[in-house]
Coordinates of C-alpha atoms in Angstrom, one line a residue:
M534 CA 79.3 133.6 -159.2
P535 CA 82.8 133.4 -160.4
S536 CA 84.2 136.2 -162.4
D537 CA 84.7 133.9 -165.3
W538 CA 81.1 132.5 -165.2
S539 CA 80.6 133.1 -168.9
R540 CA 83.4 130.8 -169.9
S541 CA 83.0 127.1 -170.9
W542 CA 83.4 124.6 -168.0
E543 CA 84.0 120.9 -168.2
V544 CA 80.9 119.1 -167.0
D545 CA 82.9 116.2 -165.5
R546 CA 85.0 118.6 -163.4
L547 CA 81.9 120.4 -162.1
V548 CA 80.2 117.2 -161.2
A549 CA 83.2 115.4 -159.7
G550 CA 83.9 118.4 -157.5
Q551 CA 80.3 118.9 -156.6
L552 CA 80.9 122.6 -157.2
R553 CA 78.5 125.2 -156.1
F554 CA 78.2 128.8 -157.2
D555 CA 76.1 131.5 -155.5
G556 CA 76.0 135.2 -156.3
E557 CA 74.5 138.0 -158.4
V558 CA 74.5 138.2 -162.1
A559 CA 73.7 141.4 -164.1
L560 CA 70.7 141.0 -166.4
A561 CA 72.6 143.2 -168.9
S562 CA 75.3 140.5 -169.2
M563 CA 72.9 138.0 -170.7
P564 CA 72.8 138.4 -174.5
R565 CA 69.7 136.4 -175.4
L566 CA 67.7 138.2 -172.7
Q567 CA 68.4 141.7 -174.0
D568 CA 65.6 141.9 -176.7
R569 CA 63.0 141.0 -174.0
L570 CA 64.1 143.7 -171.5
Q571 CA 62.6 147.2 -171.4
A572 CA 65.8 148.3 -169.7
A573 CA 69.1 146.5 -169.1
V574 CA 69.1 147.1 -165.4
G575 CA 69.0 144.9 -162.3
D576 CA 70.6 141.7 -161.1
A577 CA 69.5 138.1 -160.7
Q578 CA 70.3 136.1 -157.5
V579 CA 71.7 132.8 -158.7
G580 CA 72.5 129.5 -157.2
L581 CA 74.1 126.6 -159.2
S582 CA 75.2 123.3 -157.9
F583 CA 76.4 120.2 -159.7
G584 CA 76.4 116.5 -158.8
K585 CA 75.1 113.1 -159.9
E586 CA 71.4 112.0 -159.7
H587 CA 70.0 108.7 -161.1
G588 CA 73.4 108.1 -162.7
A589 CA 73.2 111.4 -164.7
N590 CA 75.4 114.5 -164.5
V591 CA 73.0 117.1 -163.0
A592 CA 72.9 120.9 -162.5
R593 CA 70.5 122.4 -160.1
V594 CA 69.7 126.0 -161.0
R595 CA 67.9 128.5 -158.8
V596 CA 67.2 132.1 -160.1
V597 CA 65.4 135.0 -158.3
A598 CA 65.1 138.3 -160.1
E599 CA 62.9 141.3 -160.9
V600 CA 63.0 141.6 -164.7
P601 CA 62.1 144.9 -166.3
L602 CA 59.7 144.2 -169.2
R603 CA 57.7 146.4 -171.6
C604 CA 53.9 146.1 -171.2
E605 CA 52.4 145.3 -174.5
R606 CA 49.2 147.1 -173.4
C607 CA 50.6 150.5 -172.5
M608 CA 54.3 150.2 -173.6
G609 CA 55.4 151.3 -170.1
M610 CA 57.9 149.4 -168.0
F611 CA 56.9 147.0 -165.2
M612 CA 58.8 144.6 -163.1
W613 CA 58.2 140.8 -163.6
P614 CA 59.1 138.8 -160.5
V615 CA 61.0 135.5 -161.4
T616 CA 61.6 132.7 -158.9
A617 CA 62.7 129.7 -160.9
A618 CA 64.3 126.4 -160.0
A619 CA 65.2 123.5 -162.2
T620 CA 67.2 120.3 -162.1
L621 CA 68.9 119.7 -165.4
A622 CA 70.5 116.6 -166.8
L623 CA 73.7 117.6 -168.6
V624 CA 73.8 115.2 -171.6
A625 CA 76.6 114.8 -174.1
D626 CA 74.4 114.2 -177.2
R627 CA 70.8 114.2 -178.4
S628 CA 70.4 110.4 -178.1
S629 CA 71.4 110.7 -174.4
A630 CA 68.6 113.3 -173.9
D631 CA 65.9 110.8 -174.5
A632 CA 67.4 108.5 -171.9
A633 CA 67.4 111.2 -169.2
S634 CA 65.5 110.3 -166.0
A635 CA 61.9 111.5 -165.5
G636 CA 61.8 114.8 -163.7
L637 CA 65.2 115.9 -165.2
E638 CA 65.2 118.4 -168.0
P639 CA 67.9 117.5 -170.5
V640 CA 70.4 120.1 -171.6
L641 CA 72.9 119.5 -174.3
A642 CA 76.5 120.0 -173.1
E643 CA 78.4 119.9 -176.3
H644 CA 81.8 118.4 -176.1
G645 CA 81.3 117.8 -172.4
R646 CA 81.3 121.5 -171.6
V647 CA 78.7 124.0 -170.4
V648 CA 78.6 127.8 -169.9
L649 CA 77.1 128.7 -166.5
R650 CA 75.6 131.9 -167.9
D651 CA 73.6 129.9 -170.5
L652 CA 72.0 127.8 -167.8
V653 CA 70.9 130.8 -165.8
E654 CA 69.8 132.7 -168.9
E655 CA 67.7 129.8 -170.1
E656 CA 65.8 129.6 -166.8
L657 CA 65.1 133.3 -166.9
L658 CA 63.8 133.1 -170.5
L659 CA 61.6 130.2 -169.6
A660 CA 60.1 132.1 -166.7
L661 CA 59.1 135.2 -168.7
P662 CA 55.5 135.5 -170.0
L663 CA 54.8 135.1 -173.7
I664 CA 53.0 138.4 -173.8
A665 CA 54.3 140.8 -171.2
R666 CA 51.7 143.1 -169.6
H667 CA 50.6 144.4 -166.3
Q668 CA 48.4 141.9 -164.4
D669 CA 45.8 144.6 -164.0
A670 CA 45.0 147.1 -166.8
A671 CA 44.5 149.8 -164.2
D672 CA 48.3 149.5 -163.5
C673 CA 49.2 150.5 -167.0
T674 CA 51.2 153.8 -167.0
A675 CA 49.5 155.2 -170.1
G676 CA 46.1 154.4 -168.5
A677 CA 43.8 157.1 -169.8
G678 CA 46.2 158.1 -172.6
A679 CA 46.0 154.6 -174.0
G680 CA 42.2 154.8 -174.0
K681 CA 42.2 158.1 -175.9
I682 CA 44.6 156.7 -178.5
A683 CA 42.5 153.6 -178.9
G684 CA 39.4 155.8 -179.3
K685 CA 41.1 157.8 -182.0
I686 CA 42.2 154.7 -183.9
A687 CA 38.7 153.3 -183.7
G688 CA 37.3 156.6 -185.0
R689 CA 39.6 156.4 -188.0
F690 CA 38.5 152.9 -188.8
E691 CA 34.9 153.9 -188.5
S692 CA 35.3 156.9 -190.8
S693 CA 37.3 154.8 -193.3
A694 CA 34.5 152.2 -193.3
D695 CA 31.9 154.9 -194.1
N696 CA 34.1 156.3 -196.9
A697 CA 34.5 152.8 -198.3
V698 CA 30.8 152.2 -198.5
A699 CA 30.4 155.6 -200.3
D700 CA 33.2 154.8 -202.7
E701 CA 31.7 151.4 -203.4
I702 CA 28.4 153.0 -204.5
T703 CA 29.9 155.7 -206.7
Q704 CA 32.9 153.8 -208.2
K705 CA 32.4 150.8 -210.5
P706 CA 35.7 150.2 -212.2
F707 CA 34.5 147.4 -214.4
A708 CA 31.2 149.0 -215.5
Q709 CA 32.6 149.9 -218.9
L710 CA 34.0 146.5 -219.5
K711 CA 30.6 145.2 -220.3
D712 CA 30.2 147.7 -223.2
L713 CA 33.7 146.8 -224.5
L714 CA 32.9 143.1 -224.6
K715 CA 29.7 143.8 -226.6
Q716 CA 31.7 145.8 -229.2
R717 CA 33.9 142.8 -230.0

């Protein structure tokens, strides 16, 4: 990856030169990815190449990474393997996006420019699960601790439900309203 991979590049220049970029990109350098990471550590292996396909300006993106995510089940960290590849049609405006060839994913390159980091980051974001969690509940780091917490929470709800039934029997806030209406 070039050292200036986060700057804006002219699509025509990338395509005409059939440029290719390979390298490692720090996950910490991708701003939209940050709120999904448990820890801003690790690198992504990236390959980008540009050219023409079916008359369209095309970017081929390949990303391989181990992304540290927070398990929604146990709140511990686990590594999500990502291997993603996509062929993107770099279009100048939204109307051109509809005309993109089948099999090409349109990406808006405003003013004929594109940021390499954005292409890589988008593929990483698309490869992440909607709900991050260990594949197997037994792999959760909180394991038994999570079960104990869940049991305590369930116990609180059960005792609250018992109290609510008792309160419903003893408290009748509108019982005196009937007498007031009769007086009028």
